[in-house]
Amino acid sequence: MFITFEGIEGTGKSTQIALLKSRLEAQGRRVVVTCEPGGSRIGAELRRVLLSLENRDLTPQAELFLYLADRAQHVAQVVRPALAAGAVVLCDRFADSTVAYQGYGRGMDTGLLHQLNAVAVDGLWPGLTILLDLDPETGLARAVARNVSEGKTNAEGRFEAESLAFHGRVRQGFLDQAARCPERIRVVDATGTPEEIALRVGALVEGRLNA
Ligand code: TYD
Protein backbone atom coordinates (compact mmCIF):
# COMPACT_ATOMS: atom_id res chain seq x y z
CA MET A 1 0.00 0.00 0.00
CA PHE A 2 1.17 3.49 -0.89
CA ILE A 3 0.64 6.04 1.93
CA THR A 4 1.65 9.70 1.61
CA PHE A 5 2.02 12.35 4.30
CA GLU A 6 1.22 15.97 3.57
CA GLY A 7 1.05 19.25 5.45
CA ILE A 8 2.82 22.57 5.82
CA GLU A 9 6.28 22.81 7.35
CA GLY A 10 6.57 21.87 11.01
CA THR A 11 3.56 19.56 11.21
CA GLY A 12 5.78 16.64 12.22
CA LYS A 13 5.55 14.53 9.06
CA SER A 14 8.95 12.89 9.44
CA THR A 15 8.38 12.11 13.14
CA GLN A 16 5.03 10.51 12.34
CA ILE A 17 6.48 8.53 9.46
CA ALA A 18 9.20 7.14 11.75
CA LEU A 19 6.65 6.21 14.44
CA LEU A 20 4.34 4.55 11.90
CA LYS A 21 7.25 2.64 10.37
CA SER A 22 8.10 1.12 13.79
CA ARG A 23 4.48 0.29 14.44
CA LEU A 24 4.02 -1.47 11.09
CA GLU A 25 7.34 -3.30 11.30
CA ALA A 26 6.38 -4.58 14.75
CA GLN A 27 3.38 -6.17 13.00
CA GLY A 28 5.74 -7.93 10.60
CA ARG A 29 5.18 -5.68 7.60
CA ARG A 30 7.95 -4.58 5.30
CA VAL A 31 8.12 -0.77 5.13
CA VAL A 32 9.96 1.54 2.74
CA VAL A 33 10.24 5.20 3.77
CA THR A 34 10.87 7.77 1.07
CA CYS A 35 10.28 11.45 0.32
CA GLU A 36 9.76 14.13 -2.30
CA PRO A 37 11.68 15.99 -3.45
CA GLY A 38 14.78 13.80 -3.31
CA GLY A 39 13.63 10.19 -2.94
CA SER A 40 15.55 8.88 -5.97
CA ARG A 41 19.20 9.23 -6.95
CA ILE A 42 18.45 11.84 -9.59
CA GLY A 43 15.86 13.37 -7.30
CA ALA A 44 18.54 14.07 -4.68
CA GLU A 45 20.26 16.31 -7.23
CA LEU A 46 16.97 18.02 -8.08
CA ARG A 47 16.25 18.56 -4.37
CA ARG A 48 19.52 20.43 -3.92
CA VAL A 49 18.67 22.73 -6.84
CA LEU A 50 15.09 23.24 -5.61
CA LEU A 51 15.80 24.06 -1.99
CA SER A 52 19.07 25.99 -2.12
CA LEU A 53 18.75 29.63 -1.13
CA GLU A 54 21.32 30.35 -3.87
CA ASN A 55 18.55 29.57 -6.35
CA ARG A 56 16.13 32.31 -5.37
CA ASP A 57 16.03 33.24 -9.07
CA LEU A 58 14.43 29.89 -10.02
CA THR A 59 11.23 30.84 -11.84
CA PRO A 60 7.91 29.40 -10.57
CA GLN A 61 7.52 27.50 -13.86
CA ALA A 62 11.01 26.00 -13.71
CA GLU A 63 10.43 25.10 -10.06
CA LEU A 64 7.20 23.32 -10.99
CA PHE A 65 8.88 21.21 -13.67
CA LEU A 66 11.69 20.21 -11.32
CA TYR A 67 9.17 18.97 -8.71
CA LEU A 68 7.34 17.06 -11.46
CA ALA A 69 10.58 15.59 -12.81
CA ASP A 70 11.52 14.50 -9.31
CA ARG A 71 8.10 12.84 -8.93
CA ALA A 72 8.20 10.99 -12.25
CA GLN A 73 11.65 9.61 -11.49
CA HIS A 74 10.71 8.72 -7.93
CA VAL A 75 7.52 6.87 -8.92
CA ALA A 76 9.31 4.85 -11.58
CA GLN A 77 12.52 4.05 -9.74
CA VAL A 78 11.51 3.85 -6.08
CA VAL A 79 7.78 3.70 -5.32
CA ARG A 80 6.60 1.25 -7.98
CA PRO A 81 9.41 -1.25 -7.40
CA ALA A 82 8.91 -1.15 -3.61
CA LEU A 83 5.16 -1.75 -3.96
CA ALA A 84 5.80 -4.56 -6.44
CA ALA A 85 8.09 -6.18 -3.85
CA GLY A 86 5.23 -6.12 -1.33
CA ALA A 87 6.32 -3.23 0.89
CA VAL A 88 4.16 -0.60 2.51
CA VAL A 89 5.57 2.67 1.13
CA LEU A 90 5.47 5.75 3.38
CA CYS A 91 6.24 8.92 1.44
CA ASP A 92 6.92 12.37 2.92
CA ARG A 93 5.04 14.66 0.45
CA PHE A 94 3.70 13.79 -3.00
CA ALA A 95 1.43 15.25 -5.69
CA ASP A 96 -0.85 17.15 -3.27
CA SER A 97 2.13 19.31 -2.28
CA THR A 98 2.38 20.57 -5.86
CA VAL A 99 -1.24 21.71 -5.85
CA ALA A 100 -0.89 23.30 -2.40
CA TYR A 101 2.51 25.02 -2.87
CA GLN A 102 2.68 25.78 -6.59
CA GLY A 103 -1.10 26.24 -6.93
CA TYR A 104 -2.37 27.89 -3.75
CA GLY A 105 1.04 29.22 -2.67
CA ARG A 106 2.44 30.50 -5.98
CA GLY A 107 -0.89 31.06 -7.70
CA MET A 108 -0.56 28.62 -10.61
CA ASP A 109 -3.68 27.12 -12.19
CA THR A 110 -4.74 24.13 -10.10
CA GLY A 111 -6.59 22.39 -12.94
CA LEU A 112 -3.41 22.44 -14.99
CA LEU A 113 -1.44 21.17 -11.98
CA HIS A 114 -3.81 18.20 -11.62
CA GLN A 115 -3.16 17.32 -15.27
CA LEU A 116 0.61 17.65 -14.92
CA ASN A 117 0.54 15.57 -11.74
CA ALA A 118 -1.33 12.88 -13.64
CA VAL A 119 1.54 12.74 -16.14
CA ALA A 120 4.15 12.57 -13.35
CA VAL A 121 2.44 9.88 -11.25
CA ASP A 122 1.58 7.79 -14.31
CA GLY A 123 -1.47 6.20 -12.67
CA LEU A 124 0.10 5.61 -9.28
CA TRP A 125 -2.02 7.50 -6.74
CA PRO A 126 -1.70 6.87 -3.00
CA GLY A 127 -4.19 4.53 -1.37
CA LEU A 128 -4.20 6.85 1.64
CA THR A 129 -2.93 10.37 2.29
CA ILE A 130 -2.50 11.60 5.85
CA LEU A 131 -2.85 15.39 5.96
CA LEU A 132 -1.27 16.65 9.18
CA ASP A 133 -3.09 19.91 9.79
CA LEU A 134 -1.70 22.73 11.89
CA ASP A 135 -1.92 26.51 11.87
CA PRO A 136 1.07 28.15 10.12
CA GLU A 137 2.20 30.14 13.18
CA THR A 138 2.77 26.94 15.14
CA GLY A 139 4.14 25.03 12.14
CA LEU A 140 6.68 27.67 11.17
CA ALA A 141 7.84 28.14 14.78
CA ARG A 142 8.46 24.37 14.95
CA ALA A 143 10.24 24.35 11.56
CA VAL A 144 12.51 27.25 12.50
CA ALA A 145 13.39 25.64 15.85
CA ARG A 146 14.24 22.41 14.01
CA ASN A 147 16.41 24.16 11.43
CA VAL A 148 18.35 25.95 14.16
CA SER A 149 18.86 22.74 16.15
CA GLU A 150 20.05 20.94 12.98
CA GLY A 151 22.36 23.82 12.09
CA LYS A 152 20.51 24.26 8.77
CA THR A 153 20.48 27.99 8.33
CA ASN A 154 21.04 28.52 4.62
CA ALA A 155 21.34 25.38 2.55
CA GLU A 156 17.68 24.42 3.00
CA GLY A 157 14.87 26.73 3.77
CA ARG A 158 13.59 28.55 0.69
CA PHE A 159 10.02 27.80 1.77
CA GLU A 160 10.60 28.49 5.45
CA ALA A 161 11.54 32.00 4.27
CA GLU A 162 8.10 32.53 2.73
CA SER A 163 5.53 34.64 4.60
CA LEU A 164 2.91 33.47 7.02
CA ALA A 165 0.28 34.44 4.43
CA PHE A 166 1.92 32.09 1.90
CA HIS A 167 1.75 29.18 4.36
CA GLY A 168 -1.84 30.06 5.23
CA ARG A 169 -2.74 29.68 1.54
CA VAL A 170 -0.81 26.39 1.32
CA ARG A 171 -2.69 25.03 4.34
CA GLN A 172 -5.99 26.00 2.72
CA GLY A 173 -4.86 24.27 -0.47
CA PHE A 174 -4.35 21.01 1.40
CA LEU A 175 -7.72 21.33 3.18
CA ASP A 176 -9.54 22.06 -0.10
CA GLN A 177 -8.01 18.97 -1.68
CA ALA A 178 -9.03 16.88 1.33
CA ALA A 179 -12.58 18.13 0.81
CA ARG A 180 -12.37 17.15 -2.89
CA CYS A 181 -10.98 13.66 -2.16
CA PRO A 182 -12.37 12.71 1.27
CA GLU A 183 -11.82 8.97 0.74
CA ARG A 184 -8.12 9.24 -0.06
CA ILE A 185 -7.08 12.26 2.02
CA ARG A 186 -7.72 12.09 5.77
CA VAL A 187 -7.15 15.19 7.88
CA VAL A 188 -5.35 14.60 11.18
CA ASP A 189 -5.11 17.27 13.88
CA ALA A 190 -1.34 17.83 14.28
CA THR A 191 -1.54 19.49 17.70
CA GLY A 192 -0.53 17.54 20.77
CA THR A 193 2.40 15.27 21.53
CA PRO A 194 3.95 13.09 18.82
CA GLU A 195 2.53 10.03 20.61
CA GLU A 196 -0.99 11.46 20.62
CA ILE A 197 -0.78 12.25 16.91
CA ALA A 198 0.67 8.78 16.21
CA LEU A 199 -2.41 7.19 17.78
CA ARG A 200 -4.64 9.15 15.38
CA VAL A 201 -2.48 8.22 12.39
CA GLY A 202 -2.16 4.56 13.42
CA ALA A 203 -5.92 4.14 13.73
CA LEU A 204 -6.49 5.50 10.21
CA VAL A 205 -3.72 3.42 8.64
CA GLU A 206 -4.76 0.19 10.32
CA GLY A 207 -8.38 0.79 9.34
CA ARG A 208 -7.20 1.00 5.74
CA LEU A 209 -4.67 -1.86 5.80
CA ASN A 210 -7.14 -4.24 7.40
CA ALA A 211 -10.09 -3.20 5.22
P1 TYD B 1 10.32 18.83 2.71
O1 TYD B 1 11.66 18.29 2.59
O2 TYD B 1 9.22 17.91 3.02
O3 TYD B 1 10.34 20.04 3.74
P2 TYD B 1 9.79 20.14 5.20
O4 TYD B 1 10.42 19.03 5.96
O5 TYD B 1 10.27 21.49 5.60
O6 TYD B 1 8.31 20.01 5.15
O7 TYD B 1 9.92 19.58 1.37
C1 TYD B 1 10.71 20.59 0.87
C2 TYD B 1 9.90 21.74 0.33
O8 TYD B 1 9.41 21.46 -0.96
C3 TYD B 1 8.69 22.08 1.18
O9 TYD B 1 8.83 23.43 1.58
C4 TYD B 1 7.53 22.00 0.22
C5 TYD B 1 8.14 22.03 -1.14
N1 TYD B 1 7.41 21.27 -2.18
C6 TYD B 1 6.73 21.97 -3.19
O10 TYD B 1 6.70 23.19 -3.20
N2 TYD B 1 6.10 21.26 -4.18
C7 TYD B 1 6.13 19.91 -4.23
O11 TYD B 1 5.54 19.31 -5.15
C8 TYD B 1 6.83 19.20 -3.19
C9 TYD B 1 6.89 17.70 -3.20
C10 TYD B 1 7.45 19.92 -2.19
Coordinates of C-alpha atoms and ligand atoms in Angstrom, one line a residue:
M1 CA 0.0 0.0 0.0
F2 CA 1.2 3.5 -0.9
I3 CA 0.6 6.0 1.9
T4 CA 1.7 9.7 1.6
F5 CA 2.0 12.4 4.3
E6 CA 1.2 16.0 3.6
G7 CA 1.0 19.3 5.4
I8 CA 2.8 22.6 5.8
E9 CA 6.3 22.8 7.4
G10 CA 6.6 21.9 11.0
T11 CA 3.6 19.6 11.2
G12 CA 5.8 16.6 12.2
K13 CA 5.5 14.5 9.1
S14 CA 8.9 12.9 9.4
T15 CA 8.4 12.1 13.1
Q16 CA 5.0 10.5 12.3
I17 CA 6.5 8.5 9.5
A18 CA 9.2 7.1 11.7
L19 CA 6.6 6.2 14.4
L20 CA 4.3 4.6 11.9
K21 CA 7.2 2.6 10.4
S22 CA 8.1 1.1 13.8
R23 CA 4.5 0.3 14.4
L24 CA 4.0 -1.5 11.1
E25 CA 7.3 -3.3 11.3
A26 CA 6.4 -4.6 14.8
Q27 CA 3.4 -6.2 13.0
G28 CA 5.7 -7.9 10.6
R29 CA 5.2 -5.7 7.6
R30 CA 8.0 -4.6 5.3
V31 CA 8.1 -0.8 5.1
V32 CA 10.0 1.5 2.7
V33 CA 10.2 5.2 3.8
T34 CA 10.9 7.8 1.1
C35 CA 10.3 11.5 0.3
E36 CA 9.8 14.1 -2.3
P37 CA 11.7 16.0 -3.5
G38 CA 14.8 13.8 -3.3
G39 CA 13.6 10.2 -2.9
S40 CA 15.5 8.9 -6.0
R41 CA 19.2 9.2 -6.9
I42 CA 18.5 11.8 -9.6
G43 CA 15.9 13.4 -7.3
A44 CA 18.5 14.1 -4.7
E45 CA 20.3 16.3 -7.2
L46 CA 17.0 18.0 -8.1
R47 CA 16.3 18.6 -4.4
R48 CA 19.5 20.4 -3.9
V49 CA 18.7 22.7 -6.8
L50 CA 15.1 23.2 -5.6
L51 CA 15.8 24.1 -2.0
S52 CA 19.1 26.0 -2.1
L53 CA 18.8 29.6 -1.1
E54 CA 21.3 30.3 -3.9
N55 CA 18.6 29.6 -6.4
R56 CA 16.1 32.3 -5.4
D57 CA 16.0 33.2 -9.1
L58 CA 14.4 29.9 -10.0
T59 CA 11.2 30.8 -11.8
P60 CA 7.9 29.4 -10.6
Q61 CA 7.5 27.5 -13.9
A62 CA 11.0 26.0 -13.7
E63 CA 10.4 25.1 -10.1
L64 CA 7.2 23.3 -11.0
F65 CA 8.9 21.2 -13.7
L66 CA 11.7 20.2 -11.3
Y67 CA 9.2 19.0 -8.7
L68 CA 7.3 17.1 -11.5
A69 CA 10.6 15.6 -12.8
D70 CA 11.5 14.5 -9.3
R71 CA 8.1 12.8 -8.9
A72 CA 8.2 11.0 -12.3
Q73 CA 11.7 9.6 -11.5
H74 CA 10.7 8.7 -7.9
V75 CA 7.5 6.9 -8.9
A76 CA 9.3 4.8 -11.6
Q77 CA 12.5 4.0 -9.7
V78 CA 11.5 3.9 -6.1
V79 CA 7.8 3.7 -5.3
R80 CA 6.6 1.3 -8.0
P81 CA 9.4 -1.3 -7.4
A82 CA 8.9 -1.2 -3.6
L83 CA 5.2 -1.7 -4.0
A84 CA 5.8 -4.6 -6.4
A85 CA 8.1 -6.2 -3.9
G86 CA 5.2 -6.1 -1.3
A87 CA 6.3 -3.2 0.9
V88 CA 4.2 -0.6 2.5
V89 CA 5.6 2.7 1.1
L90 CA 5.5 5.7 3.4
C91 CA 6.2 8.9 1.4
D92 CA 6.9 12.4 2.9
R93 CA 5.0 14.7 0.5
F94 CA 3.7 13.8 -3.0
A95 CA 1.4 15.2 -5.7
D96 CA -0.9 17.1 -3.3
S97 CA 2.1 19.3 -2.3
T98 CA 2.4 20.6 -5.9
V99 CA -1.2 21.7 -5.9
A100 CA -0.9 23.3 -2.4
Y101 CA 2.5 25.0 -2.9
Q102 CA 2.7 25.8 -6.6
G103 CA -1.1 26.2 -6.9
Y104 CA -2.4 27.9 -3.8
G105 CA 1.0 29.2 -2.7
R106 CA 2.4 30.5 -6.0
G107 CA -0.9 31.1 -7.7
M108 CA -0.6 28.6 -10.6
D109 CA -3.7 27.1 -12.2
T110 CA -4.7 24.1 -10.1
G111 CA -6.6 22.4 -12.9
L112 CA -3.4 22.4 -15.0
L113 CA -1.4 21.2 -12.0
H114 CA -3.8 18.2 -11.6
Q115 CA -3.2 17.3 -15.3
L116 CA 0.6 17.6 -14.9
N117 CA 0.5 15.6 -11.7
A118 CA -1.3 12.9 -13.6
V119 CA 1.5 12.7 -16.1
A120 CA 4.1 12.6 -13.4
V121 CA 2.4 9.9 -11.2
D122 CA 1.6 7.8 -14.3
G123 CA -1.5 6.2 -12.7
L124 CA 0.1 5.6 -9.3
W125 CA -2.0 7.5 -6.7
P126 CA -1.7 6.9 -3.0
G127 CA -4.2 4.5 -1.4
L128 CA -4.2 6.8 1.6
T129 CA -2.9 10.4 2.3
I130 CA -2.5 11.6 5.9
L131 CA -2.8 15.4 6.0
L132 CA -1.3 16.7 9.2
D133 CA -3.1 19.9 9.8
L134 CA -1.7 22.7 11.9
D135 CA -1.9 26.5 11.9
P136 CA 1.1 28.1 10.1
E137 CA 2.2 30.1 13.2
T138 CA 2.8 26.9 15.1
G139 CA 4.1 25.0 12.1
L140 CA 6.7 27.7 11.2
A141 CA 7.8 28.1 14.8
R142 CA 8.5 24.4 14.9
A143 CA 10.2 24.4 11.6
V144 CA 12.5 27.3 12.5
A145 CA 13.4 25.6 15.9
R146 CA 14.2 22.4 14.0
N147 CA 16.4 24.2 11.4
V148 CA 18.4 25.9 14.2
S149 CA 18.9 22.7 16.1
E150 CA 20.1 20.9 13.0
G151 CA 22.4 23.8 12.1
K152 CA 20.5 24.3 8.8
T153 CA 20.5 28.0 8.3
N154 CA 21.0 28.5 4.6
A155 CA 21.3 25.4 2.5
E156 CA 17.7 24.4 3.0
G157 CA 14.9 26.7 3.8
R158 CA 13.6 28.5 0.7
F159 CA 10.0 27.8 1.8
E160 CA 10.6 28.5 5.4
A161 CA 11.5 32.0 4.3
E162 CA 8.1 32.5 2.7
S163 CA 5.5 34.6 4.6
L164 CA 2.9 33.5 7.0
A165 CA 0.3 34.4 4.4
F166 CA 1.9 32.1 1.9
H167 CA 1.7 29.2 4.4
G168 CA -1.8 30.1 5.2
R169 CA -2.7 29.7 1.5
V170 CA -0.8 26.4 1.3
R171 CA -2.7 25.0 4.3
Q172 CA -6.0 26.0 2.7
G173 CA -4.9 24.3 -0.5
F174 CA -4.4 21.0 1.4
L175 CA -7.7 21.3 3.2
D176 CA -9.5 22.1 -0.1
Q177 CA -8.0 19.0 -1.7
A178 CA -9.0 16.9 1.3
A179 CA -12.6 18.1 0.8
R180 CA -12.4 17.1 -2.9
C181 CA -11.0 13.7 -2.2
P182 CA -12.4 12.7 1.3
E183 CA -11.8 9.0 0.7
R184 CA -8.1 9.2 -0.1
I185 CA -7.1 12.3 2.0
R186 CA -7.7 12.1 5.8
V187 CA -7.2 15.2 7.9
V188 CA -5.4 14.6 11.2
D189 CA -5.1 17.3 13.9
A190 CA -1.3 17.8 14.3
T191 CA -1.5 19.5 17.7
G192 CA -0.5 17.5 20.8
T193 CA 2.4 15.3 21.5
P194 CA 4.0 13.1 18.8
E195 CA 2.5 10.0 20.6
E196 CA -1.0 11.5 20.6
I197 CA -0.8 12.2 16.9
A198 CA 0.7 8.8 16.2
L199 CA -2.4 7.2 17.8
R200 CA -4.6 9.1 15.4
V201 CA -2.5 8.2 12.4
G202 CA -2.2 4.6 13.4
A203 CA -5.9 4.1 13.7
L204 CA -6.5 5.5 10.2
V205 CA -3.7 3.4 8.6
E206 CA -4.8 0.2 10.3
G207 CA -8.4 0.8 9.3
R208 CA -7.2 1.0 5.7
L209 CA -4.7 -1.9 5.8
N210 CA -7.1 -4.2 7.4
A211 CA -10.1 -3.2 5.2
Ligands
TYD1 P1 10.3 18.8 2.7 O1 11.7 18.3 2.6 O2 9.2 17.9 3.0 O3 10.3 20.0 3.7 P2 9.8 20.1 5.2 O4 10.4 19.0 6.0 O5 10.3 21.5 5.6 O6 8.3 20.0 5.1 O7 9.9 19.6 1.4 C1 10.7 20.6 0.9 C2 9.9 21.7 0.3 O8 9.4 21.5 -1.0 C3 8.7 22.1 1.2 O9 8.8 23.4 1.6 C4 7.5 22.0 0.2 C5 8.1 22.0 -1.1 N1 7.4 21.3 -2.2 C6 6.7 22.0 -3.2 O10 6.7 23.2 -3.2 N2 6.1 21.3 -4.2 C7 6.1 19.9 -4.2 O11 5.5 19.3 -5.2 C8 6.8 19.2 -3.2 C9 6.9 17.7 -3.2 C10 7.5 19.9 -2.2

